C-alpha atoms as one frame of an Amber mdcrd trajectory, in Angstrom:
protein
  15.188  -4.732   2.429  13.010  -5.242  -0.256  11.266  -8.220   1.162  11.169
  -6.611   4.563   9.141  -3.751   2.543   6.518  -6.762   1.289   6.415  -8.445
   4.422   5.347  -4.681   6.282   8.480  -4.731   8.289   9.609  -1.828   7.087
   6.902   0.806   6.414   6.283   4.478   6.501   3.603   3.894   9.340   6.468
   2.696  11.853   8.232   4.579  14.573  11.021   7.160  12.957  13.485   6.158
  15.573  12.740   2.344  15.362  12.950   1.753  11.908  16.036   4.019  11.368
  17.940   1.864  13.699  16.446  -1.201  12.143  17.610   0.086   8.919  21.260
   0.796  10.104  21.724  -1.981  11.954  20.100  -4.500   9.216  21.403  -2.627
   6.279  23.949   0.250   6.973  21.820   2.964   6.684  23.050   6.293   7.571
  21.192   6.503  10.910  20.912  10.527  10.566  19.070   9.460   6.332  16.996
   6.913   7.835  16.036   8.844  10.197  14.408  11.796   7.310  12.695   9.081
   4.654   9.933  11.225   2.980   8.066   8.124   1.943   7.486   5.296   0.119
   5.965   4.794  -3.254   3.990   3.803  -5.074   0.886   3.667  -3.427   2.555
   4.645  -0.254   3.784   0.955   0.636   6.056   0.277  -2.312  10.172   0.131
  -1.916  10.934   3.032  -4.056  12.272   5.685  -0.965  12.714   9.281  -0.909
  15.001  10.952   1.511  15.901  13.983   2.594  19.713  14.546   2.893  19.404
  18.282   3.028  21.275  20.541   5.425  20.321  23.564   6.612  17.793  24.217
   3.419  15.572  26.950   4.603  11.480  26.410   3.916  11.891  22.952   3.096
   8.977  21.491   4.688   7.003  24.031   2.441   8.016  22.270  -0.802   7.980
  18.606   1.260   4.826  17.813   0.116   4.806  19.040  -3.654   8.184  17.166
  -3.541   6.157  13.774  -2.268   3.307  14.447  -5.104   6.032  14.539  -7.392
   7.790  11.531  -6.757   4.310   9.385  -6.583   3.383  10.654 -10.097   7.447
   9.864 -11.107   7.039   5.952  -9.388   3.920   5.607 -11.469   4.813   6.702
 -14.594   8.636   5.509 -14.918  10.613   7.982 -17.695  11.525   4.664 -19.928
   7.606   3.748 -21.009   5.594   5.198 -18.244   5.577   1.693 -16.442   5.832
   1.193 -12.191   9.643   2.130 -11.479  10.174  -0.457  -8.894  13.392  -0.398
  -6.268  14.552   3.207  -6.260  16.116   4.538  -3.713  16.429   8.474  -4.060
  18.156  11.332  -2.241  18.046  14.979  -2.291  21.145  16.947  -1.321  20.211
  20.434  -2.063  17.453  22.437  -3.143  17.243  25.890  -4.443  13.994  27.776
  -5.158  12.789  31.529  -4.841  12.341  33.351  -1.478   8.879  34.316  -2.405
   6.674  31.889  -1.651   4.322  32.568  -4.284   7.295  31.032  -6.748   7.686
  27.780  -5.009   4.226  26.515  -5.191   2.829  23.001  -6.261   2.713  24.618
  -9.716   6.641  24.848 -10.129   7.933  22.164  -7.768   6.159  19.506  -8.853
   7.306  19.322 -12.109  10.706  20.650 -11.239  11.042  17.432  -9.041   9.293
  14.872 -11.544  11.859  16.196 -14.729  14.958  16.168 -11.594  13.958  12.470
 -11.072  14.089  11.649 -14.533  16.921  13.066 -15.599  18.729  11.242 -12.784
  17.172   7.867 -14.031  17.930   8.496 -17.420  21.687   8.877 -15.847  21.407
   5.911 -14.356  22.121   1.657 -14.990  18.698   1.623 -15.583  17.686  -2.132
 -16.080  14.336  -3.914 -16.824  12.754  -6.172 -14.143  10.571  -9.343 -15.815
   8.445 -11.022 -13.260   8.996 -14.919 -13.308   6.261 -17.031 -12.364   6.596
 -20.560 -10.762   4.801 -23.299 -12.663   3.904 -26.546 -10.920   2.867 -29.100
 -14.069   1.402 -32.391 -13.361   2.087 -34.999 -16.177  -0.294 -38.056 -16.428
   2.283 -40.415 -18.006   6.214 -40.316 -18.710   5.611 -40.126 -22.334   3.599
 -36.590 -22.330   6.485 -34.949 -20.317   8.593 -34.714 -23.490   6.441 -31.865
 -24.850   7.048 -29.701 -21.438  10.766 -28.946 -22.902   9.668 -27.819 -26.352
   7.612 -25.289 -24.440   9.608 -24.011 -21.867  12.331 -23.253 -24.423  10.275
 -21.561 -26.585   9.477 -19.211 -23.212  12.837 -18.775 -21.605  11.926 -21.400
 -19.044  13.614 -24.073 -17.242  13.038 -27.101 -14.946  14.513 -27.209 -12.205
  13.137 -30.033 -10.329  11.118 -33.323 -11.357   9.615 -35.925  -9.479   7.722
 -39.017  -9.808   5.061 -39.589  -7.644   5.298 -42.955  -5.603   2.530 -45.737
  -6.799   1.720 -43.910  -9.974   2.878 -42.404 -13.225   2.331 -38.785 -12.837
   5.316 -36.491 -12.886   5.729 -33.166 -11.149   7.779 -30.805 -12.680   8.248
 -26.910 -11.363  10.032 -24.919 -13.482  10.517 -21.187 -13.946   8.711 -19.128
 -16.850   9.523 -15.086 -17.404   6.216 -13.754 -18.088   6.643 -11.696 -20.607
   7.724 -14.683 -22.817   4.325 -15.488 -23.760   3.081 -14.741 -27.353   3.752
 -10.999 -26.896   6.955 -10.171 -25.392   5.838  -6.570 -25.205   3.372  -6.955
 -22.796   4.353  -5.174 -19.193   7.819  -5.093 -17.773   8.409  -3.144 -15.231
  11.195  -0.487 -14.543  14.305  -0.815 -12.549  17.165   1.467 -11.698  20.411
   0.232 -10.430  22.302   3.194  -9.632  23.493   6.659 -10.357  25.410   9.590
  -8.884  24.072  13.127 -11.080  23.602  16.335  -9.404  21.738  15.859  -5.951
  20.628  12.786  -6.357  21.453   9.469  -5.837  20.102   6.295  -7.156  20.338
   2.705  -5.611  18.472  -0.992  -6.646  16.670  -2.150  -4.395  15.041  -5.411
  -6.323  11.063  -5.755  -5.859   8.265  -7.461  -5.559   5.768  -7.929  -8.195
   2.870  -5.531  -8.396  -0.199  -6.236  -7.015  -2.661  -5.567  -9.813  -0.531
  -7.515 -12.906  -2.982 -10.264 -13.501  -5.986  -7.899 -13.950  -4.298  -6.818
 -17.132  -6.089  -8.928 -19.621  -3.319  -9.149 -22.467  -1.363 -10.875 -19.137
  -4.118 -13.036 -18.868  -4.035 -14.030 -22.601  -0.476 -15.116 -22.047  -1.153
 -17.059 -19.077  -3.877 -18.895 -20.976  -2.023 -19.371 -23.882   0.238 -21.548
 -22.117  -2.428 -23.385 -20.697  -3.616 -24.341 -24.043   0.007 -24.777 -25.221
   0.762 -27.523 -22.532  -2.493 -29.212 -23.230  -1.660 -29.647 -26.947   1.984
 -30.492 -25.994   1.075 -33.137 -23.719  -1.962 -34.479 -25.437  -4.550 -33.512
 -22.808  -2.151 -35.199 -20.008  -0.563 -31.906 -18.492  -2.156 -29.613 -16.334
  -0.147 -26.320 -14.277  -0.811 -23.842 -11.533   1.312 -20.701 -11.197   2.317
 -18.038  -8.635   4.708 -15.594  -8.951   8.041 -16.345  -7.310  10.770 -13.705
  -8.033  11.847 -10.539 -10.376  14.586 -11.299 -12.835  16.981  -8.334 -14.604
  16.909  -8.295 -18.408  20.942  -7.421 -18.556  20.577  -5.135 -21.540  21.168
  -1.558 -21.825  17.531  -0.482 -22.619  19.715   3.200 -24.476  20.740   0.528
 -27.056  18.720   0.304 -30.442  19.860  -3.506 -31.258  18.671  -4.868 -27.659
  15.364  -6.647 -27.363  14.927  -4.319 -24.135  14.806  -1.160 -26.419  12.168
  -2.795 -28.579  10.553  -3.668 -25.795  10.377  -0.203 -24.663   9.489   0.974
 -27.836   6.416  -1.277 -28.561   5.436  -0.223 -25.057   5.544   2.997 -25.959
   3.869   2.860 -28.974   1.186   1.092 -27.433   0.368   3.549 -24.837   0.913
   6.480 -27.647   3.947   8.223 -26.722   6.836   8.897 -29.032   9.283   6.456
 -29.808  12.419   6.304 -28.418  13.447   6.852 -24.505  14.565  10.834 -23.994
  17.861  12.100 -23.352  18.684  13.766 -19.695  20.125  16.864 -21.519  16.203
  17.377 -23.304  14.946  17.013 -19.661  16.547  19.807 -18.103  16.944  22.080
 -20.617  13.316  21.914 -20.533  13.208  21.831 -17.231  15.585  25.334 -17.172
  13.245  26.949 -20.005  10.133  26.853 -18.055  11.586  28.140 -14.812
């Protein structure tokens, strides 16, 4: 599904009835669910999903679009460091809200829903998604290729193919780097949730793609350079590389854990941007969410 999303085979501009029985035929979607996704976020084309599994909710499609403002600003600004969440799937199974109308206005249901989503992601598996870029290094001479290793260990990288080029003595080697393994491993992973079953809402992974703008963060760019420079000094002037990104990769830590290198990542994140340290607990979530309503 995911790379259905990125190839624009599944978007929110498509036929209802079309894409709900693409989606159950393709990937067992409840053809009634598919049928009532809300939309897609972020930026309207990403794979995080909100549906409406409601029945028989009364003035729903009042609160529909308060509830689709809310879940944009929640897809943004993730709960764990205010990062992309990437490859949520959520759905609501019952609302309840004032009669008078004046009480269910973008004023209370917008934050209602963003603290709702939260909680239910703090609930969650909730897992950290590194992009991993593909390197393609061209080595001038056999002897220069031994530096490549040193490297990619140092970054979490491997090789997984090398060839010699017939007639001459360059080497091609591709390998696989995490970005974030660059001379700051604080800079930019992005939030994923696997799954979770709390109140009305359900959580499931859907893996992603790698957002659009990441290389017009300059600390990103540092890193890339860096290993540019790196490789030259490795390989004596006699290795040059071109990247692309290739795939997302799951840091299997618990990110609620104070000893895993996901929770300091989270918390140097978080320090960066200015927030307090430390992820917050569901429980603080609602009962803040219950003292302002």
């Amino acid at each position: 599904l995911p790379e259905d999303i990125d190839k624009g085979e599944v978007t929110s501009k498509q036929d209802i009835q079309a894409r709900a029985r693409y989606l159950n035929a393709k990937y067992d979607y409840d053809i009634n669910g598919a049928r009532k996704i809300w939309c897609f976020e972020p930026e309207r084309t990403g794979p995080d999903i909100l549906i409406d599994s409601t029945k028989g909710i009364q003035y729903l499609n009042e609160i529909k679009v308060y509830c689709v403002i809310g879940f944009q600003w929640t897809t943004k600004e993730g709960i764990h460091a205010e990062e992309n969440v990437r490859g949520v799937r959520f759905d609501i199974h019952d609302v309840v809200y004032f009669v008078d109308a004046i009480h269910r206005g973008g004023g209370q249901i917008i934050p209602t829903i963003r603290r709702v989503l939260y909680a239910s992601m703090l609930t969650a598996s909730s897992r950290l998604f590194e992009p991993v870029y593909l390197y393609e290094i061209q080595i001038l001479s056999q002897i220069a290729i031994r530096g490549i290793y040193d490297i990619l260990n140092r970054r979490r990288g491997h090789i997984f193919e090398e060839n010699l080029v017939i007639g001459t003595s360059m080497f091609i080697v591709k390998a696989y780097i995490p970005l974030p393994s660059g001379r700051d491993p604080t800079v930019n992973p992005f939030l994923g949730i696997q799954r979770n079953f709390i109140g009305f809402i359900n959580i499931l992974m859907i893996p992603d793609r790698i957002p659009s703008g990441i290389l017009s963060d300059p600390t990103i760019g540092m890193i890339l350079l860096g290993f540019t420079a790196d490789l030259r000094s490795a390989t004596y002037g006699q290795g040059f590389s071109q990247f692309i990104f290739d795939h997302w990769e799951v840091i299997n830590q618990v990110p609620f854990d104070d000893s895993t290198k996901v929770q300091q990542i989270i918390n140097a994140i978080r320090k960066r941007k200015g927030l307090k340290e430390g992820i917050p607990h569901h429980w603080m979530i609602i009962l803040t969410s219950c003292k302002r309503n």
